Amino acid sequence: MTITDVDTDHLRTAISVARNARVNGNHPFGATLVDASGLQVLAAENSVVTGRDATGHAETNLVRQATGRFAPSELAEFTLYTSTEPCAMCAGAIYWAGIGRVVYALGEDALGEMTGADPENPTLSLPCREVFARGQREITVDGPVDLPEARAVHAGFWG
Ligand SMILES: Nc1ccnc(=O)[nH]1
């Protein structure tokens, strides 16, 4: 796994976006999109509760904005950073967008331990790598990256 300090900085930003989502009354998930030169071009937070939209995950919200603004050839060079591993739905969205790389902090297994059977987030047990492996184009995945703040943003929220 090749995680640089720059990656860690972008993950910390995604986690602060997740903190915002929580403050705004949504689930604590956030994502950012970074272009080939390392510049952050988009950020999106979960909007499931306030938007009354089950598909309003941080990553789907980001993908929707991203494909409206950037060409597939650009997105292939971009990296999506997310506070928690993309679920199967979001992995599908990332795949269809053609984003080239995904970096996540908290793993889905660790999230599942925190959410348990919470009806607000009955975490899917299907790692994003398994979804991407069924596709026809390569997506580089790096994670989990162990950052205390990635767990802290979920503390006391679920259950
Ligand atoms: N990785 C994620 C899991 C659940 N909800 C989100 O918005 N993001």
JSON list of C-alpha atoms and ligand atoms in Angstrom, two decimals:
[
{"chain": "A", "resi": 1, "resn": "MET", "atom": "CA", "xyz": [0.00, 0.00, 0.00]},
{"chain": "A", "resi": 2, "resn": "THR", "atom": "CA", "xyz": [1.41, 3.35, -1.00]},
{"chain": "A", "resi": 3, "resn": "ILE", "atom": "CA", "xyz": [0.01, 6.11, 1.19]},
{"chain": "A", "resi": 4, "resn": "THR", "atom": "CA", "xyz": [1.87, 9.41, 1.23]},
{"chain": "A", "resi": 5, "resn": "ASP", "atom": "CA", "xyz": [1.62, 12.34, 3.65]},
{"chain": "A", "resi": 6, "resn": "VAL", "atom": "CA", "xyz": [-0.34, 14.14, 0.94]},
{"chain": "A", "resi": 7, "resn": "ASP", "atom": "CA", "xyz": [-2.85, 11.27, 0.93]},
{"chain": "A", "resi": 8, "resn": "THR", "atom": "CA", "xyz": [-3.16, 11.48, 4.70]},
{"chain": "A", "resi": 9, "resn": "ASP", "atom": "CA", "xyz": [-3.83, 15.23, 4.50]},
{"chain": "A", "resi": 10, "resn": "HIS", "atom": "CA", "xyz": [-6.61, 14.66, 1.95]},
{"chain": "A", "resi": 11, "resn": "LEU", "atom": "CA", "xyz": [-8.11, 11.94, 4.15]},
{"chain": "A", "resi": 12, "resn": "ARG", "atom": "CA", "xyz": [-8.13, 14.33, 7.11]},
{"chain": "A", "resi": 13, "resn": "THR", "atom": "CA", "xyz": [-10.05, 16.80, 4.96]},
{"chain": "A", "resi": 14, "resn": "ALA", "atom": "CA", "xyz": [-12.57, 14.09, 3.98]},
{"chain": "A", "resi": 15, "resn": "ILE", "atom": "CA", "xyz": [-13.02, 13.30, 7.68]},
{"chain": "A", "resi": 16, "resn": "SER", "atom": "CA", "xyz": [-13.69, 16.96, 8.49]},
{"chain": "A", "resi": 17, "resn": "VAL", "atom": "CA", "xyz": [-16.34, 16.92, 5.74]},
{"chain": "A", "resi": 18, "resn": "ALA", "atom": "CA", "xyz": [-17.82, 13.88, 7.54]},
{"chain": "A", "resi": 19, "resn": "ARG", "atom": "CA", "xyz": [-17.85, 15.92, 10.77]},
{"chain": "A", "resi": 20, "resn": "ASN", "atom": "CA", "xyz": [-19.83, 18.61, 8.93]},
{"chain": "A", "resi": 21, "resn": "ALA", "atom": "CA", "xyz": [-22.33, 16.03, 7.70]},
{"chain": "A", "resi": 22, "resn": "ARG", "atom": "CA", "xyz": [-22.91, 14.97, 11.31]},
{"chain": "A", "resi": 23, "resn": "VAL", "atom": "CA", "xyz": [-23.30, 18.57, 12.47]},
{"chain": "A", "resi": 24, "resn": "ASN", "atom": "CA", "xyz": [-25.82, 19.09, 9.66]},
{"chain": "A", "resi": 25, "resn": "GLY", "atom": "CA", "xyz": [-27.97, 16.20, 10.88]},
{"chain": "A", "resi": 26, "resn": "ASN", "atom": "CA", "xyz": [-26.75, 13.52, 8.48]},
{"chain": "A", "resi": 27, "resn": "HIS", "atom": "CA", "xyz": [-24.64, 10.39, 8.75]},
{"chain": "A", "resi": 28, "resn": "PRO", "atom": "CA", "xyz": [-20.95, 11.06, 9.44]},
{"chain": "A", "resi": 29, "resn": "PHE", "atom": "CA", "xyz": [-19.43, 10.43, 6.01]},
{"chain": "A", "resi": 30, "resn": "GLY", "atom": "CA", "xyz": [-17.45, 12.77, 3.76]},
{"chain": "A", "resi": 31, "resn": "ALA", "atom": "CA", "xyz": [-15.52, 12.55, 0.50]},
{"chain": "A", "resi": 32, "resn": "THR", "atom": "CA", "xyz": [-13.29, 14.75, -1.64]},
{"chain": "A", "resi": 33, "resn": "LEU", "atom": "CA", "xyz": [-12.03, 14.61, -5.22]},
{"chain": "A", "resi": 34, "resn": "VAL", "atom": "CA", "xyz": [-8.46, 15.54, -6.08]},
{"chain": "A", "resi": 35, "resn": "ASP", "atom": "CA", "xyz": [-7.17, 16.15, -9.60]},
{"chain": "A", "resi": 36, "resn": "ALA", "atom": "CA", "xyz": [-4.03, 14.83, -11.24]},
{"chain": "A", "resi": 37, "resn": "SER", "atom": "CA", "xyz": [-1.99, 17.80, -9.96]},
{"chain": "A", "resi": 38, "resn": "GLY", "atom": "CA", "xyz": [-3.05, 17.18, -6.34]},
{"chain": "A", "resi": 39, "resn": "LEU", "atom": "CA", "xyz": [-5.57, 20.02, -6.14]},
{"chain": "A", "resi": 40, "resn": "GLN", "atom": "CA", "xyz": [-8.85, 19.33, -4.35]},
{"chain": "A", "resi": 41, "resn": "VAL", "atom": "CA", "xyz": [-11.63, 20.11, -6.83]},
{"chain": "A", "resi": 42, "resn": "LEU", "atom": "CA", "xyz": [-14.78, 18.89, -5.01]},
{"chain": "A", "resi": 43, "resn": "ALA", "atom": "CA", "xyz": [-16.06, 17.86, -1.60]},
{"chain": "A", "resi": 44, "resn": "ALA", "atom": "CA", "xyz": [-19.37, 16.22, -0.70]},
{"chain": "A", "resi": 45, "resn": "GLU", "atom": "CA", "xyz": [-21.04, 15.05, 2.48]},
{"chain": "A", "resi": 46, "resn": "ASN", "atom": "CA", "xyz": [-23.71, 12.51, 3.27]},
{"chain": "A", "resi": 47, "resn": "SER", "atom": "CA", "xyz": [-27.26, 13.90, 2.87]},
{"chain": "A", "resi": 48, "resn": "VAL", "atom": "CA", "xyz": [-29.37, 10.79, 3.55]},
{"chain": "A", "resi": 49, "resn": "VAL", "atom": "CA", "xyz": [-31.39, 12.27, 6.42]},
{"chain": "A", "resi": 50, "resn": "THR", "atom": "CA", "xyz": [-31.96, 15.89, 5.42]},
{"chain": "A", "resi": 51, "resn": "GLY", "atom": "CA", "xyz": [-32.39, 14.99, 1.73]},
{"chain": "A", "resi": 52, "resn": "ARG", "atom": "CA", "xyz": [-34.67, 12.05, 2.53]},
{"chain": "A", "resi": 53, "resn": "ASP", "atom": "CA", "xyz": [-32.63, 10.14, -0.03]},
{"chain": "A", "resi": 54, "resn": "ALA", "atom": "CA", "xyz": [-31.26, 6.68, 0.67]},
{"chain": "A", "resi": 55, "resn": "THR", "atom": "CA", "xyz": [-28.77, 7.12, -2.17]},
{"chain": "A", "resi": 56, "resn": "GLY", "atom": "CA", "xyz": [-27.36, 10.37, -0.73]},
{"chain": "A", "resi": 57, "resn": "HIS", "atom": "CA", "xyz": [-24.09, 8.89, 0.42]},
{"chain": "A", "resi": 58, "resn": "ALA", "atom": "CA", "xyz": [-21.03, 11.17, 0.42]},
{"chain": "A", "resi": 59, "resn": "GLU", "atom": "CA", "xyz": [-19.48, 9.30, -2.49]},
{"chain": "A", "resi": 60, "resn": "THR", "atom": "CA", "xyz": [-22.60, 9.19, -4.70]},
{"chain": "A", "resi": 61, "resn": "ASN", "atom": "CA", "xyz": [-23.13, 12.91, -4.08]},
{"chain": "A", "resi": 62, "resn": "LEU", "atom": "CA", "xyz": [-19.51, 13.49, -5.09]},
{"chain": "A", "resi": 63, "resn": "VAL", "atom": "CA", "xyz": [-19.76, 11.33, -8.22]},
{"chain": "A", "resi": 64, "resn": "ARG", "atom": "CA", "xyz": [-22.89, 13.16, -9.35]},
{"chain": "A", "resi": 65, "resn": "GLN", "atom": "CA", "xyz": [-21.06, 16.50, -9.17]},
{"chain": "A", "resi": 66, "resn": "ALA", "atom": "CA", "xyz": [-17.86, 15.09, -10.65]},
{"chain": "A", "resi": 67, "resn": "THR", "atom": "CA", "xyz": [-19.38, 13.61, -13.80]},
{"chain": "A", "resi": 68, "resn": "GLY", "atom": "CA", "xyz": [-21.19, 16.88, -14.44]},
{"chain": "A", "resi": 69, "resn": "ARG", "atom": "CA", "xyz": [-17.94, 18.80, -14.39]},
{"chain": "A", "resi": 70, "resn": "PHE", "atom": "CA", "xyz": [-15.14, 16.59, -15.64]},
{"chain": "A", "resi": 71, "resn": "ALA", "atom": "CA", "xyz": [-14.58, 14.37, -18.65]},
{"chain": "A", "resi": 72, "resn": "PRO", "atom": "CA", "xyz": [-14.05, 10.63, -18.15]},
{"chain": "A", "resi": 73, "resn": "SER", "atom": "CA", "xyz": [-10.47, 11.03, -19.40]},
{"chain": "A", "resi": 74, "resn": "GLU", "atom": "CA", "xyz": [-9.83, 13.52, -16.57]},
{"chain": "A", "resi": 75, "resn": "LEU", "atom": "CA", "xyz": [-11.58, 11.43, -13.92]},
{"chain": "A", "resi": 76, "resn": "ALA", "atom": "CA", "xyz": [-9.34, 8.49, -14.78]},
{"chain": "A", "resi": 77, "resn": "GLU", "atom": "CA", "xyz": [-6.43, 10.56, -13.37]},
{"chain": "A", "resi": 78, "resn": "PHE", "atom": "CA", "xyz": [-8.33, 11.74, -10.27]},
{"chain": "A", "resi": 79, "resn": "THR", "atom": "CA", "xyz": [-8.37, 10.33, -6.73]},
{"chain": "A", "resi": 80, "resn": "LEU", "atom": "CA", "xyz": [-11.45, 10.06, -4.51]},
{"chain": "A", "resi": 81, "resn": "TYR", "atom": "CA", "xyz": [-10.69, 10.32, -0.79]},
{"chain": "A", "resi": 82, "resn": "THR", "atom": "CA", "xyz": [-13.31, 9.12, 1.64]},
{"chain": "A", "resi": 83, "resn": "SER", "atom": "CA", "xyz": [-13.62, 9.01, 5.41]},
{"chain": "A", "resi": 84, "resn": "THR", "atom": "CA", "xyz": [-14.98, 5.43, 5.26]},
{"chain": "A", "resi": 85, "resn": "GLU", "atom": "CA", "xyz": [-14.68, 2.70, 2.64]},
{"chain": "A", "resi": 86, "resn": "PRO", "atom": "CA", "xyz": [-17.24, 3.10, -0.17]},
{"chain": "A", "resi": 87, "resn": "CYS", "atom": "CA", "xyz": [-20.25, 0.75, 0.11]},
{"chain": "A", "resi": 88, "resn": "ALA", "atom": "CA", "xyz": [-21.22, -1.50, -2.82]},
{"chain": "A", "resi": 89, "resn": "MET", "atom": "CA", "xyz": [-23.61, 1.16, -4.20]},
{"chain": "A", "resi": 90, "resn": "CYS", "atom": "CA", "xyz": [-20.92, 3.85, -4.12]},
{"chain": "A", "resi": 91, "resn": "ALA", "atom": "CA", "xyz": [-18.27, 1.52, -5.51]},
{"chain": "A", "resi": 92, "resn": "GLY", "atom": "CA", "xyz": [-20.64, 0.99, -8.45]},
{"chain": "A", "resi": 93, "resn": "ALA", "atom": "CA", "xyz": [-21.03, 4.76, -8.89]},
{"chain": "A", "resi": 94, "resn": "ILE", "atom": "CA", "xyz": [-17.26, 5.29, -8.71]},
{"chain": "A", "resi": 95, "resn": "TYR", "atom": "CA", "xyz": [-16.77, 2.54, -11.28]},
{"chain": "A", "resi": 96, "resn": "TRP", "atom": "CA", "xyz": [-19.30, 4.03, -13.71]},
{"chain": "A", "resi": 97, "resn": "ALA", "atom": "CA", "xyz": [-17.70, 7.47, -13.31]},
{"chain": "A", "resi": 98, "resn": "GLY", "atom": "CA", "xyz": [-14.30, 6.07, -14.26]},
{"chain": "A", "resi": 99, "resn": "ILE", "atom": "CA", "xyz": [-12.44, 7.56, -11.29]},
{"chain": "A", "resi": 100, "resn": "GLY", "atom": "CA", "xyz": [-8.94, 6.11, -11.25]},
{"chain": "A", "resi": 101, "resn": "ARG", "atom": "CA", "xyz": [-8.06, 5.77, -7.58]},
{"chain": "A", "resi": 102, "resn": "VAL", "atom": "CA", "xyz": [-9.82, 5.48, -4.22]},
{"chain": "A", "resi": 103, "resn": "VAL", "atom": "CA", "xyz": [-8.23, 6.09, -0.82]},
{"chain": "A", "resi": 104, "resn": "TYR", "atom": "CA", "xyz": [-10.22, 5.44, 2.35]},
{"chain": "A", "resi": 105, "resn": "ALA", "atom": "CA", "xyz": [-9.58, 5.76, 6.08]},
{"chain": "A", "resi": 106, "resn": "LEU", "atom": "CA", "xyz": [-11.96, 3.53, 8.07]},
{"chain": "A", "resi": 107, "resn": "GLY", "atom": "CA", "xyz": [-12.60, 0.06, 6.60]},
{"chain": "A", "resi": 108, "resn": "GLU", "atom": "CA", "xyz": [-16.08, -1.28, 6.02]},
{"chain": "A", "resi": 109, "resn": "ASP", "atom": "CA", "xyz": [-15.49, -4.11, 8.53]},
{"chain": "A", "resi": 110, "resn": "ALA", "atom": "CA", "xyz": [-14.54, -1.57, 11.22]},
{"chain": "A", "resi": 111, "resn": "LEU", "atom": "CA", "xyz": [-17.60, 0.51, 10.29]},
{"chain": "A", "resi": 112, "resn": "GLY", "atom": "CA", "xyz": [-19.81, -2.59, 10.58]},
{"chain": "A", "resi": 113, "resn": "GLU", "atom": "CA", "xyz": [-18.50, -3.15, 14.10]},
{"chain": "A", "resi": 114, "resn": "MET", "atom": "CA", "xyz": [-19.45, 0.42, 15.00]},
{"chain": "A", "resi": 115, "resn": "THR", "atom": "CA", "xyz": [-22.90, 0.51, 13.35]},
{"chain": "A", "resi": 116, "resn": "GLY", "atom": "CA", "xyz": [-23.87, -3.04, 14.32]},
{"chain": "A", "resi": 117, "resn": "ALA", "atom": "CA", "xyz": [-27.50, -3.67, 13.32]},
{"chain": "A", "resi": 118, "resn": "ASP", "atom": "CA", "xyz": [-28.42, 0.03, 13.48]},
{"chain": "A", "resi": 119, "resn": "PRO", "atom": "CA", "xyz": [-31.40, 0.38, 11.09]},
{"chain": "A", "resi": 120, "resn": "GLU", "atom": "CA", "xyz": [-30.01, 3.76, 9.97]},
{"chain": "A", "resi": 121, "resn": "ASN", "atom": "CA", "xyz": [-26.93, 2.05, 8.50]},
{"chain": "A", "resi": 122, "resn": "PRO", "atom": "CA", "xyz": [-27.07, -1.75, 8.25]},
{"chain": "A", "resi": 123, "resn": "THR", "atom": "CA", "xyz": [-23.56, -1.83, 6.78]},
{"chain": "A", "resi": 124, "resn": "LEU", "atom": "CA", "xyz": [-23.16, -4.01, 3.69]},
{"chain": "A", "resi": 125, "resn": "SER", "atom": "CA", "xyz": [-20.43, -6.59, 3.95]},
{"chain": "A", "resi": 126, "resn": "LEU", "atom": "CA", "xyz": [-19.01, -6.29, 0.45]},
{"chain": "A", "resi": 127, "resn": "PRO", "atom": "CA", "xyz": [-15.57, -4.67, 0.22]},
{"chain": "A", "resi": 128, "resn": "CYS", "atom": "CA", "xyz": [-15.18, -2.12, -2.60]},
{"chain": "A", "resi": 129, "resn": "ARG", "atom": "CA", "xyz": [-12.24, -4.10, -3.99]},
{"chain": "A", "resi": 130, "resn": "GLU", "atom": "CA", "xyz": [-14.58, -7.04, -4.65]},
{"chain": "A", "resi": 131, "resn": "VAL", "atom": "CA", "xyz": [-16.97, -4.79, -6.59]},
{"chain": "A", "resi": 132, "resn": "PHE", "atom": "CA", "xyz": [-14.14, -3.22, -8.62]},
{"chain": "A", "resi": 133, "resn": "ALA", "atom": "CA", "xyz": [-12.64, -6.64, -9.35]},
{"chain": "A", "resi": 134, "resn": "ARG", "atom": "CA", "xyz": [-15.75, -7.53, -11.39]},
{"chain": "A", "resi": 135, "resn": "GLY", "atom": "CA", "xyz": [-15.30, -4.49, -13.63]},
{"chain": "A", "resi": 136, "resn": "GLN", "atom": "CA", "xyz": [-13.59, -3.96, -16.95]},
{"chain": "A", "resi": 137, "resn": "ARG", "atom": "CA", "xyz": [-11.30, -1.15, -15.89]},
{"chain": "A", "resi": 138, "resn": "GLU", "atom": "CA", "xyz": [-8.66, -0.94, -13.21]},
{"chain": "A", "resi": 139, "resn": "ILE", "atom": "CA", "xyz": [-9.25, 1.18, -10.10]},
{"chain": "A", "resi": 140, "resn": "THR", "atom": "CA", "xyz": [-6.38, 1.55, -7.62]},
{"chain": "A", "resi": 141, "resn": "VAL", "atom": "CA", "xyz": [-7.56, 1.20, -4.01]},
{"chain": "A", "resi": 142, "resn": "ASP", "atom": "CA", "xyz": [-5.55, 2.18, -0.93]},
{"chain": "A", "resi": 143, "resn": "GLY", "atom": "CA", "xyz": [-6.95, 1.64, 2.54]},
{"chain": "A", "resi": 144, "resn": "PRO", "atom": "CA", "xyz": [-7.73, 1.26, 5.30]},
{"chain": "A", "resi": 145, "resn": "VAL", "atom": "CA", "xyz": [-5.55, 4.07, 6.64]},
{"chain": "A", "resi": 146, "resn": "ASP", "atom": "CA", "xyz": [-5.56, 4.02, 10.41]},
{"chain": "A", "resi": 147, "resn": "LEU", "atom": "CA", "xyz": [-6.42, 7.54, 11.57]},
{"chain": "A", "resi": 148, "resn": "PRO", "atom": "CA", "xyz": [-7.97, 8.01, 15.05]},
{"chain": "A", "resi": 149, "resn": "GLU", "atom": "CA", "xyz": [-10.23, 10.80, 13.76]},
{"chain": "A", "resi": 150, "resn": "ALA", "atom": "CA", "xyz": [-11.80, 8.39, 11.24]},
{"chain": "A", "resi": 151, "resn": "ARG", "atom": "CA", "xyz": [-13.23, 6.41, 14.17]},
{"chain": "A", "resi": 152, "resn": "ALA", "atom": "CA", "xyz": [-13.87, 9.44, 16.35]},
{"chain": "A", "resi": 153, "resn": "VAL", "atom": "CA", "xyz": [-16.29, 10.95, 13.82]},
{"chain": "A", "resi": 154, "resn": "HIS", "atom": "CA", "xyz": [-18.57, 7.90, 14.38]},
{"chain": "A", "resi": 155, "resn": "ALA", "atom": "CA", "xyz": [-18.21, 7.78, 18.16]},
{"chain": "A", "resi": 156, "resn": "GLY", "atom": "CA", "xyz": [-21.58, 7.87, 19.97]},
{"chain": "A", "resi": 157, "resn": "PHE", "atom": "CA", "xyz": [-23.49, 8.15, 16.69]},
{"chain": "A", "resi": 158, "resn": "TRP", "atom": "CA", "xyz": [-24.60, 4.57, 16.05]},
{"chain": "A", "resi": 159, "resn": "GLY", "atom": "CA", "xyz": [-26.48, 2.10, 18.19]},
{"chain": "B", "resi": 1, "resn": "LIG", "atom": "N1", "xyz": [-18.89, 5.12, 2.95]},
{"chain": "B", "resi": 1, "resn": "LIG", "atom": "C1", "xyz": [-20.17, 5.48, 3.28]},
{"chain": "B", "resi": 1, "resn": "LIG", "atom": "C2", "xyz": [-21.01, 4.62, 3.94]},
{"chain": "B", "resi": 1, "resn": "LIG", "atom": "C3", "xyz": [-22.29, 5.03, 4.25]},
{"chain": "B", "resi": 1, "resn": "LIG", "atom": "N2", "xyz": [-22.70, 6.26, 3.91]},
{"chain": "B", "resi": 1, "resn": "LIG", "atom": "C4", "xyz": [-21.89, 7.11, 3.25]},
{"chain": "B", "resi": 1, "resn": "LIG", "atom": "O1", "xyz": [-22.26, 8.27, 2.94]},
{"chain": "B", "resi": 1, "resn": "LIG", "atom": "N3", "xyz": [-20.62, 6.71, 2.95]}
]
